[in-house]
mmCIF file of C-alpha atoms in Angstrom:
data_model
loop_
_atom_site.group_PDB
_atom_site.id
_atom_site.type_symbol
_atom_site.label_atom_id
_atom_site.label_comp_id
_atom_site.label_asym_id
_atom_site.label_seq_id
_atom_site.Cartn_x
_atom_site.Cartn_y
_atom_site.Cartn_z
ATOM 1 C CA MET A 1 -97.579 125.747 247.161
ATOM 2 C CA LYS A 2 -99.534 128.880 248.032
ATOM 3 C CA ILE A 3 -97.362 131.991 248.250
ATOM 4 C CA ALA A 4 -97.784 135.756 248.595
ATOM 5 C CA TYR A 5 -95.703 138.554 247.099
ATOM 6 C CA PHE A 6 -95.824 142.028 248.658
ATOM 7 C CA ASP A 7 -95.185 144.831 246.170
ATOM 8 C CA CYS A 8 -93.927 147.746 248.288
ATOM 9 C CA PHE A 9 -94.038 150.445 245.583
ATOM 10 C CA SER A 10 -95.405 152.905 248.162
ATOM 11 C CA GLY A 11 -93.639 151.500 251.200
ATOM 12 C CA VAL A 12 -95.095 149.263 253.886
ATOM 13 C CA SER A 13 -96.742 149.563 257.303
ATOM 14 C CA GLY A 14 -98.470 147.109 259.606
ATOM 15 C CA ASP A 15 -101.967 148.410 258.878
ATOM 16 C CA MET A 16 -101.293 148.340 255.118
ATOM 17 C CA ILE A 17 -100.259 144.669 255.337
ATOM 18 C CA LEU A 18 -103.536 143.810 257.063
ATOM 19 C CA GLY A 19 -105.515 145.974 254.647
ATOM 20 C CA ALA A 20 -103.935 144.185 251.678
ATOM 21 C CA LEU A 21 -104.654 140.721 253.113
ATOM 22 C CA LEU A 22 -108.262 141.671 253.888
ATOM 23 C CA ASP A 23 -108.596 143.052 250.360
ATOM 24 C CA ALA A 24 -107.221 139.757 249.018
ATOM 25 C CA GLY A 25 -110.048 137.796 250.584
ATOM 26 C CA LEU A 26 -109.506 137.428 254.326
ATOM 27 C CA ASP A 27 -112.764 137.720 256.285
ATOM 28 C CA ILE A 28 -112.401 140.299 259.066
ATOM 29 C CA ARG A 29 -114.429 137.995 261.327
ATOM 30 C CA GLU A 30 -111.654 135.402 261.047
ATOM 31 C CA LEU A 31 -109.134 138.073 262.024
ATOM 32 C CA GLU A 32 -111.287 139.116 264.996
ATOM 33 C CA ALA A 33 -111.591 135.494 266.119
ATOM 34 C CA GLY A 34 -107.847 134.973 265.843
ATOM 35 C CA LEU A 35 -107.030 138.142 267.772
ATOM 36 C CA GLY A 36 -109.586 137.145 270.403
ATOM 37 C CA LYS A 37 -107.077 134.517 271.543
ATOM 38 C CA LEU A 38 -104.843 137.350 272.778
ATOM 39 C CA LYS A 39 -107.173 137.924 275.734
ATOM 40 C CA ILE A 40 -106.912 141.706 275.532
ATOM 41 C CA SER A 41 -109.705 144.230 275.123
ATOM 42 C CA GLY A 42 -110.222 147.928 274.586
ATOM 43 C CA TYR A 43 -110.108 148.021 270.794
ATOM 44 C CA LYS A 44 -112.282 147.664 267.720
ATOM 45 C CA LEU A 45 -111.166 146.615 264.223
ATOM 46 C CA LYS A 46 -112.298 148.568 261.159
ATOM 47 C CA ALA A 47 -111.903 147.704 257.483
ATOM 48 C CA GLU A 48 -113.289 150.170 254.944
ATOM 49 C CA LYS A 49 -113.178 150.200 251.154
ATOM 50 C CA THR A 50 -111.482 153.292 249.795
ATOM 51 C CA ALA A 51 -109.435 154.424 246.794
ATOM 52 C CA ARG A 52 -106.021 155.975 246.185
ATOM 53 C CA LYS A 53 -105.436 157.643 242.800
ATOM 54 C CA GLY A 54 -108.433 155.763 241.431
ATOM 55 C CA ILE A 55 -107.296 152.326 242.648
ATOM 56 C CA SER A 56 -109.673 150.571 245.041
ATOM 57 C CA GLY A 57 -108.264 149.124 248.251
ATOM 58 C CA THR A 58 -109.013 148.396 251.903
ATOM 59 C CA LYS A 59 -108.095 150.747 254.744
ATOM 60 C CA PHE A 60 -107.534 148.833 257.973
ATOM 61 C CA SER A 61 -107.458 150.620 261.315
ATOM 62 C CA VAL A 62 -107.743 149.930 265.022
ATOM 63 C CA ASP A 63 -109.970 152.114 267.199
ATOM 64 C CA ILE A 64 -108.583 152.241 270.750
ATOM 65 C CA ILE A 65 -111.554 152.395 273.111
ATOM 66 C CA GLU A 66 -109.658 152.450 276.413
ATOM 67 C CA GLN A 67 -106.546 154.474 277.314
ATOM 68 C CA ASP A 68 -103.436 152.668 276.097
ATOM 69 C CA VAL A 69 -100.169 152.286 278.038
ATOM 70 C CA GLU A 70 -96.479 152.120 277.144
ATOM 71 C CA ARG A 71 -95.032 148.619 277.174
ATOM 72 C CA ARG A 72 -91.648 146.955 277.389
ATOM 73 C CA LEU A 73 -90.667 143.811 275.530
ATOM 74 C CA LYS A 74 -91.372 141.646 278.593
ATOM 75 C CA ASP A 75 -94.927 143.066 278.783
ATOM 76 C CA ILE A 76 -95.644 142.137 275.175
ATOM 77 C CA VAL A 77 -94.032 138.700 275.568
ATOM 78 C CA GLU A 78 -96.232 138.091 278.623
ATOM 79 C CA ILE A 79 -99.362 138.998 276.626
ATOM 80 C CA ILE A 80 -98.300 136.544 273.914
ATOM 81 C CA ASN A 81 -97.371 133.749 276.344
ATOM 82 C CA GLN A 82 -100.687 134.027 278.208
ATOM 83 C CA SER A 83 -102.706 133.942 274.981
ATOM 84 C CA ASP A 84 -104.320 130.950 273.274
ATOM 85 C CA LEU A 85 -102.529 131.657 269.987
ATOM 86 C CA ASP A 86 -101.039 128.735 268.059
ATOM 87 C CA ASP A 87 -97.434 128.018 269.028
ATOM 88 C CA ASP A 88 -96.047 129.021 265.615
ATOM 89 C CA ILE A 89 -97.841 132.381 265.800
ATOM 90 C CA LYS A 90 -96.517 132.907 269.336
ATOM 91 C CA ASP A 91 -92.941 132.176 268.245
ATOM 92 C CA LEU A 92 -93.076 134.468 265.196
ATOM 93 C CA SER A 93 -94.739 137.241 267.223
ATOM 94 C CA LYS A 94 -92.047 137.126 269.909
ATOM 95 C CA LYS A 95 -89.329 136.990 267.255
ATOM 96 C CA THR A 96 -90.752 140.109 265.574
ATOM 97 C CA PHE A 97 -91.008 142.153 268.775
ATOM 98 C CA LYS A 98 -87.569 141.021 269.945
ATOM 99 C CA GLU A 99 -86.145 142.269 266.639
ATOM 100 C CA LEU A 100 -87.879 145.619 267.181
ATOM 101 C CA ALA A 101 -86.582 145.832 270.758
ATOM 102 C CA THR A 102 -83.048 144.927 269.685
ATOM 103 C CA VAL A 103 -82.777 147.754 267.141
ATOM 104 C CA GLU A 104 -84.367 150.284 269.508
ATOM 105 C CA ALA A 105 -81.929 149.265 272.259
ATOM 106 C CA SER A 106 -78.973 149.550 269.897
ATOM 107 C CA ILE A 107 -79.993 153.039 268.756
ATOM 108 C CA HIS A 108 -80.564 154.349 272.294
ATOM 109 C CA GLY A 109 -77.594 152.555 273.875
ATOM 110 C CA LYS A 110 -79.715 150.511 276.289
ATOM 111 C CA SER A 111 -80.495 146.860 276.917
ATOM 112 C CA ILE A 112 -83.640 145.385 275.373
ATOM 113 C CA ASP A 113 -85.142 145.049 278.870
ATOM 114 C CA GLU A 114 -84.806 148.809 279.452
ATOM 115 C CA ILE A 115 -86.471 149.868 276.223
ATOM 116 C CA HIS A 116 -89.966 151.353 276.434
ATOM 117 C CA PHE A 117 -91.812 150.822 273.173
ATOM 118 C CA HIS A 118 -93.605 153.960 272.071
ATOM 119 C CA GLU A 119 -95.494 153.764 268.769
ATOM 120 C CA VAL A 120 -94.590 150.093 268.138
ATOM 121 C CA GLY A 121 -95.670 149.079 271.652
ATOM 122 C CA GLY A 122 -99.165 150.484 271.337
ATOM 123 C CA LEU A 123 -102.160 148.209 271.165
ATOM 124 C CA ASP A 124 -102.698 149.044 267.491
ATOM 125 C CA SER A 125 -99.136 147.981 266.609
ATOM 126 C CA ILE A 126 -99.479 144.749 268.594
ATOM 127 C CA ILE A 127 -102.621 144.006 266.598
ATOM 128 C CA ASP A 128 -100.881 144.931 263.322
ATOM 129 C CA VAL A 129 -98.003 142.510 263.965
ATOM 130 C CA ILE A 130 -99.904 139.562 265.409
ATOM 131 C CA GLY A 131 -102.895 140.152 263.139
ATOM 132 C CA SER A 132 -100.648 139.972 260.065
ATOM 133 C CA LEU A 133 -99.237 136.619 261.196
ATOM 134 C CA ILE A 134 -102.718 135.271 261.932
ATOM 135 C CA SER A 135 -104.044 136.489 258.566
ATOM 136 C CA ILE A 136 -101.277 134.854 256.552
ATOM 137 C CA LYS A 137 -101.956 131.535 258.258
ATOM 138 C CA LYS A 138 -105.740 131.903 257.804
ATOM 139 C CA LEU A 139 -105.234 132.434 254.061
ATOM 140 C CA GLY A 140 -103.151 129.248 253.860
ATOM 141 C CA ILE A 141 -100.060 131.094 252.626
ATOM 142 C CA GLU A 142 -96.946 128.924 253.018
ATOM 143 C CA ALA A 143 -94.222 131.319 251.866
ATOM 144 C CA ILE A 144 -93.837 135.103 251.649
ATOM 145 C CA TYR A 145 -91.765 137.140 249.204
ATOM 146 C CA SER A 146 -91.363 140.902 248.965
ATOM 147 C CA SER A 147 -90.164 143.514 246.513
ATOM 148 C CA LYS A 148 -87.465 146.032 247.310
ATOM 149 C CA ILE A 149 -88.932 148.660 249.638
ATOM 150 C CA HIS A 150 -89.694 152.296 248.768
ATOM 151 C CA VAL A 151 -88.637 154.258 251.867
ATOM 152 C CA GLY A 152 -89.317 157.943 251.183
ATOM 153 C CA THR A 153 -87.229 160.861 252.466
ATOM 154 C CA GLY A 154 -87.515 164.017 254.595
ATOM 155 C CA PHE A 155 -88.305 164.198 258.322
ATOM 156 C CA LEU A 156 -90.977 162.909 260.711
ATOM 157 C CA GLU A 157 -92.181 163.827 264.193
ATOM 158 C CA CYS A 158 -92.479 161.204 266.926
ATOM 159 C CA GLN A 159 -92.077 160.920 270.706
ATOM 160 C CA HIS A 160 -88.295 161.116 270.302
ATOM 161 C CA GLY A 161 -88.591 164.427 268.409
ATOM 162 C CA VAL A 162 -87.899 165.206 264.757
ATOM 163 C CA LEU A 163 -86.140 162.313 263.006
ATOM 164 C CA PRO A 164 -84.871 161.751 259.464
ATOM 165 C CA VAL A 165 -86.684 159.402 257.088
ATOM 166 C CA PRO A 166 -86.173 156.475 257.172
ATOM 167 C CA ALA A 167 -86.298 156.614 260.976
ATOM 168 C CA PRO A 168 -83.191 155.150 262.661
ATOM 169 C CA ALA A 169 -85.094 152.064 263.873
ATOM 170 C CA THR A 170 -86.541 151.476 260.415
ATOM 171 C CA LEU A 171 -83.141 151.863 258.785
ATOM 172 C CA ALA A 172 -81.590 149.371 261.217
ATOM 173 C CA LEU A 173 -84.308 146.855 260.364
ATOM 174 C CA LEU A 174 -83.699 147.445 256.650
ATOM 175 C CA GLU A 175 -80.087 146.248 256.830
ATOM 176 C CA GLY A 176 -79.631 143.576 254.178
ATOM 177 C CA ILE A 177 -82.907 144.472 252.418
ATOM 178 C CA PRO A 178 -82.860 146.280 249.038
ATOM 179 C CA ILE A 179 -84.409 149.762 249.323
ATOM 180 C CA TYR A 180 -84.854 152.852 247.155
ATOM 181 C CA SER A 181 -86.256 156.378 247.289
ATOM 182 C CA THR A 182 -87.821 158.564 244.611
ATOM 183 C CA GLY A 183 -87.699 161.755 246.666
ATOM 184 C CA ILE A 184 -91.228 161.573 248.075
ATOM 185 C CA GLU A 185 -91.136 163.455 251.383
ATOM 186 C CA ALA A 186 -93.003 161.045 253.641
ATOM 187 C CA GLU A 187 -92.329 158.083 255.908
ATOM 188 C CA LEU A 188 -93.341 155.329 253.513
ATOM 189 C CA ALA A 189 -91.837 152.406 255.453
ATOM 190 C CA THR A 190 -92.569 152.024 259.173
ATOM 191 C CA PRO A 191 -90.692 149.858 261.710
ATOM 192 C CA THR A 192 -93.714 147.616 262.256
ATOM 193 C CA GLY A 193 -94.321 146.962 258.566
ATOM 194 C CA VAL A 194 -90.648 146.387 257.772
ATOM 195 C CA CYS A 195 -90.188 144.058 260.739
ATOM 196 C CA VAL A 196 -93.173 141.887 259.793
ATOM 197 C CA LEU A 197 -91.857 141.450 256.250
ATOM 198 C CA LYS A 198 -88.312 140.875 257.505
ATOM 199 C CA THR A 199 -89.565 138.123 259.825
ATOM 200 C CA LEU A 200 -91.648 136.391 257.165
ATOM 201 C CA SER A 201 -90.071 136.998 253.757
ATOM 202 C CA GLN A 202 -87.988 134.321 252.077
ATOM 203 C CA ASP A 203 -86.442 136.935 249.786
ATOM 204 C CA PHE A 204 -86.656 140.597 248.747
ATOM 205 C CA GLY A 205 -86.467 141.308 245.025
ATOM 206 C CA ILE A 206 -88.170 140.254 241.820
ATOM 207 C CA MET A 207 -91.481 138.446 241.921
ATOM 208 C CA PRO A 208 -91.190 134.643 241.949
ATOM 209 C CA GLU A 209 -92.914 132.693 239.216
ATOM 210 C CA MET A 210 -96.515 132.193 240.288
ATOM 211 C CA LYS A 211 -100.079 131.762 239.077
ATOM 212 C CA VAL A 212 -101.890 134.761 240.576
ATOM 213 C CA GLU A 213 -105.280 133.966 242.111
ATOM 214 C CA LYS A 214 -105.988 137.079 244.190
ATOM 215 C CA VAL A 215 -104.637 140.639 244.354
ATOM 216 C CA GLY A 216 -105.218 142.892 247.348
ATOM 217 C CA TYR A 217 -104.481 146.565 248.009
ATOM 218 C CA GLY A 218 -103.934 147.882 251.528
ATOM 219 C CA ALA A 219 -104.479 151.640 251.748
ATOM 220 C CA GLY A 220 -102.278 154.041 253.681
ATOM 221 C CA SER A 221 -103.472 157.236 255.333
ATOM 222 C CA ARG A 222 -102.100 159.923 253.014
ATOM 223 C CA GLU A 223 -102.641 161.445 249.613
ATOM 224 C CA LEU A 224 -99.277 161.230 247.846
ATOM 225 C CA GLU A 225 -98.156 161.836 244.279
ATOM 226 C CA ILE A 226 -98.308 158.051 243.884
ATOM 227 C CA PRO A 227 -101.060 155.688 245.103
ATOM 228 C CA ASP A 228 -100.532 155.188 248.857
ATOM 229 C CA LEU A 229 -101.111 151.451 248.610
ATOM 230 C CA LEU A 230 -99.401 148.160 249.416
ATOM 231 C CA ARG A 231 -100.168 145.488 246.829
ATOM 232 C CA VAL A 232 -100.152 141.771 247.592
ATOM 233 C CA TYR A 233 -100.333 138.972 245.028
ATOM 234 C CA VAL A 234 -101.608 135.630 246.327
ATOM 235 C CA GLY A 235 -101.352 132.489 244.244
ATOM 236 C CA GLU A 236 -99.738 129.158 243.518
ATOM 237 C CA THR A 237 -96.071 128.845 242.692
ATOM 238 C CA ASN A 238 -94.922 126.774 239.733
ATOM 239 C CA GLN A 239 -91.343 126.508 240.943
ATOM 240 C CA GLY A 240 -91.737 124.037 243.782
ATOM 241 C CA GLY A 241 -91.203 126.646 246.477
ATOM 242 C CA TYR A 242 -87.674 127.472 245.407
ATOM 243 C CA GLU A 243 -86.476 131.049 245.528
ATOM 244 C CA LYS A 244 -85.776 132.662 242.191
ATOM 245 C CA ASP A 245 -83.352 135.421 241.313
ATOM 246 C CA GLU A 246 -81.139 136.637 238.488
ATOM 247 C CA VAL A 247 -77.350 136.473 238.472
ATOM 248 C CA ILE A 248 -74.640 137.542 236.033
ATOM 249 C CA LEU A 249 -72.011 135.139 234.672
ATOM 250 C CA VAL A 250 -68.807 136.810 233.468
ATOM 251 C CA GLU A 251 -66.415 134.572 231.506
ATOM 252 C CA THR A 252 -63.087 135.040 229.777
ATOM 253 C CA ASN A 253 -60.472 132.714 228.236
ATOM 254 C CA ILE A 254 -56.805 133.204 229.183
ATOM 255 C CA ASP A 255 -53.692 131.544 227.713
ATOM 256 C CA ASN A 256 -50.901 134.053 228.375
ATOM 257 C CA MET A 257 -50.887 134.606 232.124
ATOM 258 C CA ASN A 258 -48.891 133.320 235.083
ATOM 259 C CA PRO A 259 -51.220 130.971 237.052
ATOM 260 C CA GLU A 260 -50.059 132.524 240.335
ATOM 261 C CA LEU A 261 -51.276 135.943 239.170
ATOM 262 C CA LEU A 262 -54.592 134.416 238.106
ATOM 263 C CA GLY A 263 -55.003 132.923 241.580
ATOM 264 C CA TYR A 264 -54.316 136.343 243.107
ATOM 265 C CA ALA A 265 -56.979 137.941 240.894
ATOM 266 C CA SER A 266 -59.485 135.294 242.002
ATOM 267 C CA GLU A 267 -58.796 136.116 245.657
ATOM 268 C CA ILE A 268 -59.469 139.810 245.012
ATOM 269 C CA LEU A 269 -62.756 139.022 243.265
ATOM 270 C CA LEU A 270 -63.915 136.863 246.179
ATOM 271 C CA LYS A 271 -63.071 139.632 248.648
ATOM 272 C CA GLN A 272 -65.208 142.016 246.569
ATOM 273 C CA GLY A 273 -68.233 139.868 247.348
ATOM 274 C CA VAL A 274 -68.887 137.933 244.145
ATOM 275 C CA LEU A 275 -71.071 134.851 244.495
ATOM 276 C CA ASP A 276 -68.405 132.485 243.144
ATOM 277 C CA VAL A 277 -65.175 132.312 241.141
ATOM 278 C CA PHE A 278 -64.035 129.151 239.375
ATOM 279 C CA MET A 279 -61.506 128.180 236.699
ATOM 280 C CA THR A 280 -61.834 125.501 234.019
ATOM 281 C CA PRO A 281 -58.896 124.041 232.022
ATOM 282 C CA ILE A 282 -59.567 124.423 228.275
ATOM 283 C CA PHE A 283 -57.803 124.031 224.919
ATOM 284 C CA MET A 284 -57.789 127.132 222.756
ATOM 285 C CA LYS A 285 -56.712 127.953 219.201
ATOM 286 C CA LYS A 286 -53.773 125.927 217.875
ATOM 287 C CA ASN A 287 -54.321 123.490 220.774
ATOM 288 C CA ARG A 288 -52.841 125.910 223.280
ATOM 289 C CA PRO A 289 -53.786 125.000 226.880
ATOM 290 C CA GLY A 290 -55.609 127.804 228.651
ATOM 291 C CA THR A 291 -57.962 128.647 231.497
ATOM 292 C CA MET A 292 -61.566 129.865 231.400
ATOM 293 C CA LEU A 293 -62.218 132.203 234.325
ATOM 294 C CA SER A 294 -65.882 132.283 235.396
ATOM 295 C CA VAL A 295 -67.249 134.839 237.853
ATOM 296 C CA LEU A 296 -70.789 134.620 239.204
ATOM 297 C CA THR A 297 -72.047 137.956 240.526
ATOM 298 C CA THR A 298 -75.037 140.272 240.818
ATOM 299 C CA TRP A 299 -75.886 143.162 238.520
ATOM 300 C CA ASP A 300 -75.043 145.857 241.074
ATOM 301 C CA ARG A 301 -71.431 144.617 241.358
ATOM 302 C CA LEU A 302 -70.786 144.175 237.635
ATOM 303 C CA ASP A 303 -68.868 147.423 236.992
ATOM 304 C CA GLU A 304 -66.594 146.840 239.991
ATOM 305 C CA ILE A 305 -65.918 143.249 238.886
ATOM 306 C CA LEU A 306 -65.121 144.259 235.299
ATOM 307 C CA SER A 307 -62.708 146.908 236.574
ATOM 308 C CA THR A 308 -60.840 144.276 238.599
ATOM 309 C CA ILE A 309 -60.754 141.772 235.734
ATOM 310 C CA PHE A 310 -59.299 144.253 233.235
ATOM 311 C CA LYS A 311 -56.817 145.566 235.816
ATOM 312 C CA GLU A 312 -55.523 142.226 237.109
ATOM 313 C CA ILE A 313 -55.938 139.867 234.137
ATOM 314 C CA THR A 314 -54.388 139.962 230.650
ATOM 315 C CA THR A 315 -57.675 139.417 228.810
ATOM 316 C CA LEU A 316 -58.936 141.921 226.219
ATOM 317 C CA GLY A 317 -62.626 141.077 226.585
ATOM 318 C CA VAL A 318 -65.260 139.165 228.539
ATOM 319 C CA ARG A 319 -68.574 137.437 227.876
ATOM 320 C CA ILE A 320 -71.567 138.405 230.042
ATOM 321 C CA ARG A 321 -74.682 136.284 230.453
ATOM 322 C CA HIS A 322 -77.842 136.786 232.505
ATOM 323 C CA LEU A 323 -78.898 133.579 234.265
ATOM 324 C CA GLU A 324 -82.030 132.674 236.191
ATOM 325 C CA ARG A 325 -81.191 130.927 239.456
ATOM 326 C CA ARG A 326 -83.381 128.709 241.644
ATOM 327 C CA LYS A 327 -82.303 128.148 245.233
ATOM 328 C CA LEU A 328 -83.394 127.149 248.703
ATOM 329 C CA SER A 329 -84.045 129.947 251.172
ATOM 330 C CA ARG A 330 -81.128 130.160 253.587
ATOM 331 C CA GLU A 331 -80.764 130.986 257.251
ATOM 332 C CA ILE A 332 -77.639 131.003 259.423
ATOM 333 C CA ILE A 333 -78.104 129.873 263.031
ATOM 334 C CA SER A 334 -75.597 129.475 265.879
ATOM 335 C CA MET A 335 -75.576 126.104 267.614
ATOM 336 C CA LYS A 336 -74.139 125.460 271.068
ATOM 337 C CA THR A 337 -71.994 122.312 271.079
ATOM 338 C CA ARG A 338 -69.468 120.752 273.464
ATOM 339 C CA PHE A 339 -66.764 122.395 271.340
ATOM 340 C CA GLY A 340 -68.360 125.856 271.481
ATOM 341 C CA GLU A 341 -70.756 127.846 269.285
ATOM 342 C CA ILE A 342 -70.744 126.855 265.608
ATOM 343 C CA LYS A 343 -72.609 128.508 262.738
ATOM 344 C CA VAL A 344 -74.876 126.252 260.684
ATOM 345 C CA LYS A 345 -76.582 127.062 257.382
ATOM 346 C CA ILE A 346 -80.196 125.897 257.021
ATOM 347 C CA GLY A 347 -81.746 125.444 253.553
ATOM 348 C CA LYS A 348 -85.555 125.544 253.370
ATOM 349 C CA ILE A 349 -88.487 125.423 250.983
ATOM 350 C CA GLY A 350 -91.182 127.429 252.723
ATOM 351 C CA ASN A 351 -91.108 126.117 256.288
ATOM 352 C CA GLN A 352 -89.689 122.702 255.326
ATOM 353 C CA ILE A 353 -86.016 122.139 256.163
ATOM 354 C CA LYS A 354 -84.217 120.457 253.269
ATOM 355 C CA ASN A 355 -80.542 120.929 254.113
ATOM 356 C CA ILE A 356 -78.331 121.378 257.178
ATOM 357 C CA THR A 357 -74.716 122.381 256.538
ATOM 358 C CA PRO A 358 -72.198 123.503 259.186
ATOM 359 C CA GLU A 359 -70.228 126.567 258.068
ATOM 360 C CA TYR A 360 -66.695 125.543 257.089
ATOM 361 C CA GLU A 361 -64.878 128.601 258.485
ATOM 362 C CA SER A 362 -66.718 128.345 261.814
ATOM 363 C CA CYS A 363 -65.805 124.648 262.135
ATOM 364 C CA LYS A 364 -62.222 125.243 260.992
ATOM 365 C CA GLU A 365 -61.650 127.975 263.588
ATOM 366 C CA ILE A 366 -62.675 125.664 266.434
ATOM 367 C CA ALA A 367 -60.728 122.690 265.033
ATOM 368 C CA VAL A 368 -57.530 124.754 264.810
ATOM 369 C CA LYS A 369 -57.931 126.387 268.239
ATOM 370 C CA GLN A 370 -58.701 123.137 270.061
ATOM 371 C CA GLY A 371 -56.508 120.802 268.004
ATOM 372 C CA ILE A 372 -59.324 118.400 267.141
ATOM 373 C CA PRO A 373 -60.268 116.797 263.796
ATOM 374 C CA LEU A 374 -62.343 119.051 261.560
ATOM 375 C CA LYS A 375 -64.727 116.201 260.733
ATOM 376 C CA ASP A 376 -65.538 115.748 264.452
ATOM 377 C CA VAL A 377 -66.464 119.428 264.765
ATOM 378 C CA TYR A 378 -68.531 119.220 261.569
ATOM 379 C CA ASP A 379 -70.434 116.108 262.736
ATOM 380 C CA GLU A 380 -71.049 117.607 266.190
ATOM 381 C CA ALA A 381 -72.505 120.811 264.708
ATOM 382 C CA LYS A 382 -74.752 118.922 262.303
ATOM 383 C CA GLU A 383 -76.076 116.618 265.023
ATOM 384 C CA ALA A 384 -76.731 119.550 267.381
ATOM 385 C CA ALA A 385 -78.683 121.337 264.644
ATOM 386 C CA ARG A 386 -80.754 118.236 263.891
ATOM 387 C CA LYS A 387 -81.647 117.788 267.548
ATOM 388 C CA ALA A 388 -82.602 121.455 267.893
ATOM 389 C CA LEU A 389 -84.653 121.588 264.688
ATOM 390 C CA PHE A 390 -86.267 118.143 264.652
ATOM 391 C CA GLY A 391 -86.221 117.283 268.359
ATOM 392 C CA GLU A 392 -84.644 113.911 267.747
ATOM 393 C CA LYS A 393 -81.392 112.273 266.737
ATOM 394 C CA ARG A 394 -81.058 111.495 263.050
ATOM 395 C CA THR A 395 -78.425 109.484 261.235
ATOM 396 C CA ASN A 396 -79.113 110.416 257.608
#
């Protein structure tokens, strides 16, 4: 499966994404043809070879020929709906701009219909977003992955005035995405760039296993102390499209503790956000029955987890192992059923749905409130999800 990995060591913006994809082999004439389906005019695309700190890359830009106007979400949606773009590109484009409108509305205390896009509603930003989606499809890329995002620090000037970096809209979009700063005083990550990656990326973190075929560099507009570039790796994955990450397994053997206290400790660990806690009956020295406590967590939570283990459990030591994990990409959706809204977890490889699982707590809440069997709620949610995702009733 063909995948791409965006290395955001100097942040990300919409024009840098397009520059990187052009540098990785996309023909700008294909991009122009794809954007021609938008049925809008008044712009010209430019792609120029340049260098940042001695590294060659492509600088993409949009020359606005006619005076641009401010737009609301409904204006952009209308442009997309009236275009001849493929349906999947239309859906992803509308999803991206709705996400942008939602965070802007939340920050300004307005509804998404009231929000006037400023920078992100300009013609150049529309081209950055939709052009990125077109380019990824043109290159035959089936799945996108991204690194953690370098965000910068300091302040920036925009139509709202002087704002901190990351800008409030950018920071809202970055919720749930790993970020970092090295003290560079510049806006390294823009709302448009972050939103495109958030819409498309299966995961943010370490690079998945892949055979690299092309590397592209998209150039930014500034001279920084680091190369102002976005790097993209394009190649074939050797892991069947599964996501890959690293987890920590903490284990300890216990033979001198009240089982009720051990259960309490497990509850605390789960509340702290570990990935899983499980206990295995074992026989220890001198055939004493005991329990092996296993905690699956991430590196950033390790110190907190160890503190809890040594505070709540009688053990004098633990074993720590680094494990590589392969998993399906996951998405939680809300399904409307005759019992009410129920959350359903979708497992995917690329764009292929492999698993549909109703969320237990969501089903349980409805079953308890309405006094109906849990299995009926579960089956109803699963069937509703299948109909919505596949457009037909399935029995398997």
